[in-house]
């Protein structure tokens, strides 16, 4: 059955329905913060905003990559700082080796102590008439003793210390011999290679000096180089630092990228990939690209120390130069990071301007609509009461 409404009731009901729709719309805008939530609301604004938001999202992905690239370069920078610190430590060791001077000692290894008055022939066991000779740096052999029946160990020592060819500046000033702990000990203040020779047999010479077992322990017929224990210790520490340099290089990696070990870094700045930068890596090792060789001859000579010092300086200069290149790349990436971040904010602001609702405006609208709704409900109620009154007249 059809229900007939008066014009006044129909008008009040229509107003109430329209008002309710407007209330729901305002409530939705307040809840979502958007005045354009779909293409049905405003196709032009919706799709333009979607395009801007899409580009902002793409740039955000690129921005994340840029930030990660900055972390790679920061890791590399810290790694290079560590390398510099290690090299400076090595320079300190080389400086100490240089300051230590050269005072290289070689000691015999006899288990039965020699005595100064022991006769080299009768007591020690070498042959009569044989020569004991020293040569410096491969030079001409200098005779320090011709063994006779009465030649003592002290005579051999005096023959070395007093020899003016070996010690032109005075007794024992360059090559000095002494009996220390029951063994013949020979010291070179120049750090040059010294050979102790004899025309006697190896076996007989070893009765005077002991068998050569380790570097710097004793002398064989062919002679041996002296080793400065202080410089040898410093050279061992030097070589250990070189190992630490290589390990630091290996550890200077971030997210699988190591700019110090041949891992190039490419950073893309725009969505099309037409703007980018490739950070070229280096391939460092202490003995390789950095050119720091391990200590030579235990730093026995000043020449070895000077070579190490020069190598370290070149390595520091190389690292500093490369650090400047990486820093320039970092500056480019940081600038593009800042620009991209600004672009993302601009795009999001533009998208919001097309779709976002004014919260203050929508709140005021909702308040007004609620008031209108109450008025419409009152009008509908009054119209209904008027119709009822007319009905009672019949």
Coordinates of C-alpha atoms in Angstrom, one line a residue:
X1 CA 0.0 0.0 0.0
X2 CA 1.4 3.4 -0.9
X3 CA 2.0 5.9 1.9
X4 CA 1.1 9.4 1.1
X5 CA 3.2 12.1 2.7
X6 CA 2.4 15.8 2.9
X7 CA 4.6 18.2 1.1
X8 CA 5.9 19.6 4.4
X9 CA 6.8 16.1 5.7
X10 CA 8.4 15.1 2.3
X11 CA 10.5 18.3 2.3
X12 CA 11.6 17.7 5.9
X13 CA 12.5 14.1 5.2
X14 CA 14.4 15.0 2.1
X15 CA 16.4 17.6 4.0
X16 CA 17.1 15.1 6.7
X17 CA 18.4 12.5 4.2
X18 CA 20.6 15.0 2.4
X19 CA 22.0 16.2 5.7
X20 CA 22.8 12.6 6.9
X21 CA 24.7 12.0 3.7
X22 CA 26.7 15.2 4.3
X23 CA 27.4 14.2 7.9
X24 CA 28.7 10.8 6.8
X25 CA 30.9 12.5 4.2
X26 CA 32.4 14.9 6.8
X27 CA 32.9 12.0 9.3
X28 CA 34.8 10.0 6.6
X29 CA 37.0 13.0 5.7
X30 CA 37.8 13.5 9.4
X31 CA 38.6 9.8 9.9
X32 CA 40.8 9.5 6.8
X33 CA 42.1 13.0 6.5
X34 CA 41.3 13.0 2.8
X35 CA 38.6 14.9 0.9
X36 CA 39.4 12.8 -2.2
X37 CA 39.5 9.2 -1.3
X38 CA 38.8 7.6 -4.6
X39 CA 38.3 8.4 -8.3
X40 CA 34.6 8.8 -7.7
X41 CA 35.2 11.8 -5.4
X42 CA 37.3 13.8 -8.0
X43 CA 38.9 11.8 -10.8
X44 CA 41.3 14.6 -11.9
X45 CA 42.6 15.3 -8.4
X46 CA 42.7 11.6 -7.5
X47 CA 44.9 10.5 -10.4
X48 CA 47.2 13.5 -10.3
X49 CA 47.8 12.9 -6.6
X50 CA 48.4 9.2 -7.3
X51 CA 51.0 10.1 -9.9
X52 CA 52.8 12.4 -7.5
X53 CA 52.7 9.9 -4.7
X54 CA 54.0 7.1 -7.0
X55 CA 57.0 9.2 -8.0
X56 CA 57.6 10.1 -4.3
X57 CA 57.5 6.4 -3.5
X58 CA 60.1 5.6 -6.2
X59 CA 62.3 8.4 -5.0
X60 CA 62.0 7.1 -1.5
X61 CA 63.5 3.8 -2.6
X62 CA 66.3 5.6 -4.3
X63 CA 66.8 7.7 -1.2
X64 CA 67.2 4.6 0.9
X65 CA 69.9 3.4 -1.5
X66 CA 71.7 6.7 -1.2
X67 CA 71.6 6.5 2.6
X68 CA 73.1 3.0 2.4
X69 CA 75.7 4.3 0.0
X70 CA 76.7 7.0 2.5
X71 CA 77.1 4.3 5.1
X72 CA 79.4 2.4 2.8
X73 CA 81.6 5.5 2.4
X74 CA 81.5 6.2 6.1
X75 CA 82.7 2.7 6.8
X76 CA 85.4 3.1 4.2
X77 CA 86.5 6.4 5.8
X78 CA 86.7 4.8 9.2
X79 CA 88.7 2.0 7.7
X80 CA 91.1 4.4 6.1
X81 CA 91.5 6.3 9.4
X82 CA 92.4 3.0 11.0
X83 CA 94.9 2.3 8.3
X84 CA 96.5 5.6 8.8
X85 CA 96.7 5.0 12.6
X86 CA 98.4 1.6 12.0
X87 CA 100.9 3.1 9.5
X88 CA 101.7 5.8 12.0
X89 CA 102.3 3.1 14.5
X90 CA 104.7 1.4 12.1
X91 CA 106.4 4.7 11.5
X92 CA 106.9 5.0 15.3
X93 CA 108.6 1.5 15.2
X94 CA 110.8 2.5 12.3
X95 CA 111.7 5.7 14.2
X96 CA 112.7 3.7 17.2
X97 CA 114.8 1.4 15.1
X98 CA 116.6 4.4 13.6
X99 CA 117.2 6.0 17.0
X100 CA 118.4 2.6 18.4
X101 CA 121.5 2.8 16.2
X102 CA 123.3 -0.3 15.2
X103 CA 125.0 -2.5 17.8
X104 CA 124.7 -6.0 16.5
X105 CA 125.9 -8.9 18.6
X106 CA 126.8 -12.5 17.7
X107 CA 127.4 -15.0 20.5
X108 CA 128.9 -18.5 20.4
X109 CA 126.8 -21.5 21.5
X110 CA 129.3 -23.7 23.4
X111 CA 127.9 -25.5 26.3
X112 CA 131.3 -26.0 27.9
X113 CA 132.5 -22.4 28.8
X114 CA 135.7 -21.1 27.3
X115 CA 138.3 -19.5 29.6
X116 CA 140.3 -16.5 28.6
X117 CA 143.6 -18.3 29.3
X118 CA 142.6 -21.5 27.5
X119 CA 145.0 -22.4 24.7
X120 CA 143.2 -22.5 21.3
X121 CA 145.3 -25.4 20.1
X122 CA 145.9 -27.5 23.2
X123 CA 142.7 -26.8 25.2
X124 CA 140.2 -26.0 22.5
X125 CA 141.4 -28.4 19.8
X126 CA 142.2 -26.3 16.7
X127 CA 145.2 -26.9 14.6
X128 CA 148.6 -25.2 14.9
X129 CA 149.4 -22.6 12.2
X130 CA 145.9 -22.0 11.1
X131 CA 144.5 -18.5 10.5
X132 CA 141.5 -16.9 12.2
X133 CA 140.1 -14.1 10.0
X134 CA 137.3 -11.6 9.9
X135 CA 135.8 -9.9 6.9
X136 CA 133.3 -7.0 6.9
X137 CA 130.6 -6.6 4.3
X138 CA 132.1 -9.3 2.1
X139 CA 135.4 -7.3 2.0
X140 CA 139.0 -8.6 2.2
X141 CA 139.5 -11.1 5.1
X142 CA 141.6 -9.6 7.9
X143 CA 143.8 -12.0 9.9
X144 CA 143.2 -11.5 13.6
X145 CA 145.3 -14.5 14.9
X146 CA 147.8 -17.1 13.7
X147 CA 147.4 -20.0 15.9
X148 CA 150.5 -21.1 17.8
X149 CA 151.0 -23.5 20.6
X150 CA 150.6 -20.7 23.2
X151 CA 147.8 -18.7 21.5
X152 CA 145.0 -18.2 24.0
X153 CA 141.4 -17.2 23.7
X154 CA 142.3 -13.8 25.1
X155 CA 144.9 -13.4 22.3
X156 CA 142.2 -14.0 19.7
X157 CA 140.0 -11.3 21.4
X158 CA 142.9 -8.9 21.6
X159 CA 143.7 -9.6 18.0
X160 CA 140.2 -8.5 17.0
X161 CA 139.9 -5.5 19.2
X162 CA 143.3 -4.2 18.4
X163 CA 143.2 -4.7 14.7
X164 CA 143.5 -1.2 13.1
X165 CA 141.9 -2.4 9.8
X166 CA 138.8 -3.5 11.6
X167 CA 138.9 -0.7 14.1
X168 CA 140.5 2.4 12.5
X169 CA 139.2 4.7 15.1
X170 CA 140.6 2.8 18.1
X171 CA 140.4 -0.5 19.9
X172 CA 137.0 -2.2 19.7
X173 CA 135.2 0.9 18.2
X174 CA 133.8 -0.9 15.2
X175 CA 134.3 -4.6 15.7
X176 CA 134.6 -5.7 19.3
X177 CA 135.2 -9.1 20.8
X178 CA 134.7 -10.3 24.4
X179 CA 134.2 -13.4 26.4
X180 CA 130.6 -13.4 27.7
X181 CA 129.2 -16.3 29.7
X182 CA 131.9 -18.6 28.6
X183 CA 131.3 -17.9 24.9
X184 CA 133.1 -15.7 22.4
X185 CA 130.9 -12.7 21.6
X186 CA 131.6 -10.4 18.6
X187 CA 129.7 -7.0 18.3
X188 CA 129.5 -4.9 15.2
X189 CA 128.5 -1.2 15.7
X190 CA 128.1 -0.6 12.0
X191 CA 125.5 -3.3 11.4
X192 CA 127.4 -4.6 8.4
X193 CA 127.7 -8.3 7.7
X194 CA 130.8 -9.8 9.3
X195 CA 132.2 -13.2 8.6
X196 CA 134.5 -15.2 10.9
X197 CA 136.7 -17.5 8.9
X198 CA 139.5 -20.0 9.3
X199 CA 141.5 -22.3 7.0
X200 CA 141.0 -25.0 9.6
X201 CA 138.1 -27.4 9.3
X202 CA 134.5 -26.6 10.2
X203 CA 134.6 -29.1 13.0
X204 CA 137.6 -27.5 14.6
X205 CA 136.3 -23.9 14.2
X206 CA 133.1 -25.0 15.9
X207 CA 135.1 -26.1 18.9
X208 CA 135.9 -22.4 19.4
X209 CA 132.5 -21.0 18.5
X210 CA 129.9 -23.7 18.7
X211 CA 127.7 -24.9 15.8
X212 CA 125.5 -22.3 14.1
X213 CA 121.9 -23.3 14.9
X214 CA 119.8 -20.2 14.5
X215 CA 120.2 -16.8 13.0
X216 CA 122.6 -14.8 15.1
X217 CA 123.6 -17.5 17.5
X218 CA 127.0 -18.6 16.4
X219 CA 129.4 -18.5 13.5
X220 CA 130.3 -21.1 10.9
X221 CA 133.3 -21.1 8.7
X222 CA 131.5 -19.4 5.9
X223 CA 130.5 -16.6 8.3
X224 CA 127.1 -15.1 9.1
X225 CA 125.4 -11.7 9.4
X226 CA 124.9 -10.1 12.8
X227 CA 121.5 -9.5 14.2
X228 CA 120.6 -6.6 16.5
X229 CA 118.1 -8.0 19.0
X230 CA 116.5 -4.6 19.5
X231 CA 116.0 -4.0 15.8
X232 CA 114.9 -7.5 15.3
X233 CA 112.2 -7.1 17.9
X234 CA 111.0 -3.9 16.3
X235 CA 111.0 -5.5 12.8
X236 CA 108.8 -8.3 14.1
X237 CA 106.3 -5.8 15.5
X238 CA 106.5 -4.0 12.2
X239 CA 105.6 -7.1 10.3
X240 CA 102.7 -7.8 12.7
X241 CA 101.3 -4.3 12.0
X242 CA 101.3 -5.1 8.3
X243 CA 99.2 -8.2 9.0
X244 CA 96.8 -5.9 10.9
X245 CA 96.7 -3.5 8.0
X246 CA 95.5 -6.4 5.7
X247 CA 93.0 -7.6 8.2
X248 CA 91.6 -4.0 8.6
X249 CA 91.2 -3.7 4.8
X250 CA 89.3 -7.0 4.7
X251 CA 87.0 -5.8 7.6
X252 CA 86.2 -2.4 6.0
X253 CA 83.1 -3.8 4.4
X254 CA 79.4 -2.7 4.7
X255 CA 76.5 -4.7 3.4
X256 CA 78.9 -6.8 1.2
X257 CA 80.6 -3.8 -0.4
X258 CA 84.3 -3.1 0.3
X259 CA 85.7 -0.1 -1.5
X260 CA 89.2 -1.0 -0.3
X261 CA 89.1 -4.5 -1.9
X262 CA 87.8 -3.9 -5.4
X263 CA 84.1 -3.5 -4.8
X264 CA 82.8 -0.6 -6.8
X265 CA 79.7 1.3 -5.6
X266 CA 77.0 2.5 -8.1
X267 CA 74.4 4.9 -6.8
X268 CA 71.4 5.9 -8.9
X269 CA 69.8 9.3 -8.4
X270 CA 66.6 9.3 -10.5
X271 CA 63.8 6.9 -11.5
X272 CA 65.0 6.6 -15.1
X273 CA 68.5 5.7 -14.1
X274 CA 70.0 8.4 -16.3
X275 CA 71.6 10.2 -13.3
X276 CA 74.0 8.1 -11.2
X277 CA 77.6 8.0 -9.8
X278 CA 80.0 5.0 -9.6
X279 CA 82.5 5.2 -6.8
X280 CA 85.6 3.5 -8.0
X281 CA 87.2 1.2 -5.5
X282 CA 90.9 0.4 -4.8
X283 CA 92.4 -2.9 -4.1
X284 CA 94.7 -2.4 -1.1
X285 CA 97.1 -4.8 0.6
X286 CA 100.1 -3.8 2.7
X287 CA 102.6 -5.5 0.4
X288 CA 100.7 -4.7 -2.8
X289 CA 99.0 -1.4 -3.7
X290 CA 100.2 0.3 -0.5
X291 CA 103.8 -0.7 -1.2
X292 CA 104.8 -1.5 2.3
X293 CA 107.2 -4.4 2.2
X294 CA 107.9 -6.6 5.2
X295 CA 111.0 -5.6 7.2
X296 CA 114.2 -6.5 5.4
X297 CA 117.1 -8.3 7.2
X298 CA 115.5 -7.6 10.6
X299 CA 116.3 -3.9 10.1
X300 CA 120.0 -4.7 10.5
X301 CA 121.1 -1.8 8.5
X302 CA 120.1 1.8 8.3
X303 CA 119.4 1.4 4.6
X304 CA 116.7 -1.2 5.5
X305 CA 115.2 1.3 8.0
X306 CA 115.3 4.1 5.5
X307 CA 113.5 2.1 2.9
X308 CA 110.8 1.1 5.3
X309 CA 110.3 4.7 6.3
X310 CA 110.0 5.9 2.7
X311 CA 107.5 3.1 2.0
X312 CA 105.3 4.1 4.9
X313 CA 105.3 7.8 3.9
X314 CA 104.2 6.9 0.4
X315 CA 101.5 4.7 1.8
X316 CA 100.2 7.5 4.0
X317 CA 100.2 9.9 1.0
X318 CA 98.4 7.4 -1.1
X319 CA 95.7 6.8 1.5
X320 CA 95.2 10.5 2.1
X321 CA 94.9 11.1 -1.7
X322 CA 92.3 8.3 -2.1
X323 CA 90.4 9.5 1.0
X324 CA 90.0 12.9 -0.6
X325 CA 88.5 11.2 -3.7
X326 CA 86.1 9.2 -1.5
X327 CA 85.2 12.3 0.4
X328 CA 84.3 14.1 -2.9
X329 CA 82.0 11.2 -3.9
X330 CA 80.4 11.3 -0.4
X331 CA 79.7 15.0 -0.9
X332 CA 78.0 14.4 -4.2
X333 CA 75.9 11.6 -2.7
X334 CA 75.0 13.7 0.4
X335 CA 73.9 16.6 -1.9
X336 CA 71.7 14.3 -4.0
X337 CA 70.3 12.8 -0.8
X338 CA 69.3 16.2 0.5
X339 CA 67.8 17.2 -2.9
X340 CA 65.9 13.9 -3.3
X341 CA 64.5 14.2 0.3
X342 CA 63.3 17.7 -0.6
X343 CA 61.7 16.4 -3.8
X344 CA 59.9 13.7 -1.9
X345 CA 58.5 16.3 0.5
X346 CA 57.4 18.5 -2.4
X347 CA 55.7 15.7 -4.2
X348 CA 53.9 14.5 -1.1
X349 CA 52.8 18.1 -0.3
X350 CA 51.5 18.4 -3.8
X351 CA 49.6 15.2 -3.5
X352 CA 48.2 16.2 -0.2
X353 CA 47.0 19.5 -1.6
X354 CA 45.0 17.7 -4.1
X355 CA 43.4 15.2 -1.8
X356 CA 43.8 16.1 1.9
X357 CA 40.8 17.5 3.8
X358 CA 41.0 20.6 6.0
X359 CA 40.4 19.2 9.4
X360 CA 39.2 22.5 10.8
X361 CA 36.8 23.1 8.0
X362 CA 35.4 19.6 8.1
X363 CA 35.0 19.9 11.9
X364 CA 33.0 23.1 11.5
X365 CA 30.9 21.5 8.7
X366 CA 30.1 18.5 10.9
X367 CA 29.0 20.8 13.7
X368 CA 26.8 22.8 11.4
X369 CA 25.4 19.6 9.9
X370 CA 24.6 18.2 13.3
X371 CA 22.7 21.4 14.0
X372 CA 20.8 21.2 10.7
X373 CA 20.0 17.6 11.3
X374 CA 18.5 18.5 14.7
X375 CA 16.4 21.2 13.0
X376 CA 15.3 18.9 10.2
X377 CA 14.2 16.3 12.8
X378 CA 12.3 19.0 14.6
X379 CA 10.6 20.1 11.4
X380 CA 9.7 16.6 10.5
X381 CA 8.2 16.1 14.0
X382 CA 6.2 19.3 13.7
X383 CA 4.9 18.3 10.3
X384 CA 3.9 14.9 11.6
X385 CA 2.0 16.5 14.5
X386 CA 0.2 18.9 12.2
X387 CA -1.0 16.0 10.1
X388 CA -2.2 14.2 13.2
X389 CA -4.2 17.2 14.3
X390 CA -5.9 17.5 10.9
X391 CA -6.8 13.8 11.1
X392 CA -8.5 14.2 14.5
X393 CA -10.8 16.8 13.0
X394 CA -12.5 14.0 11.0

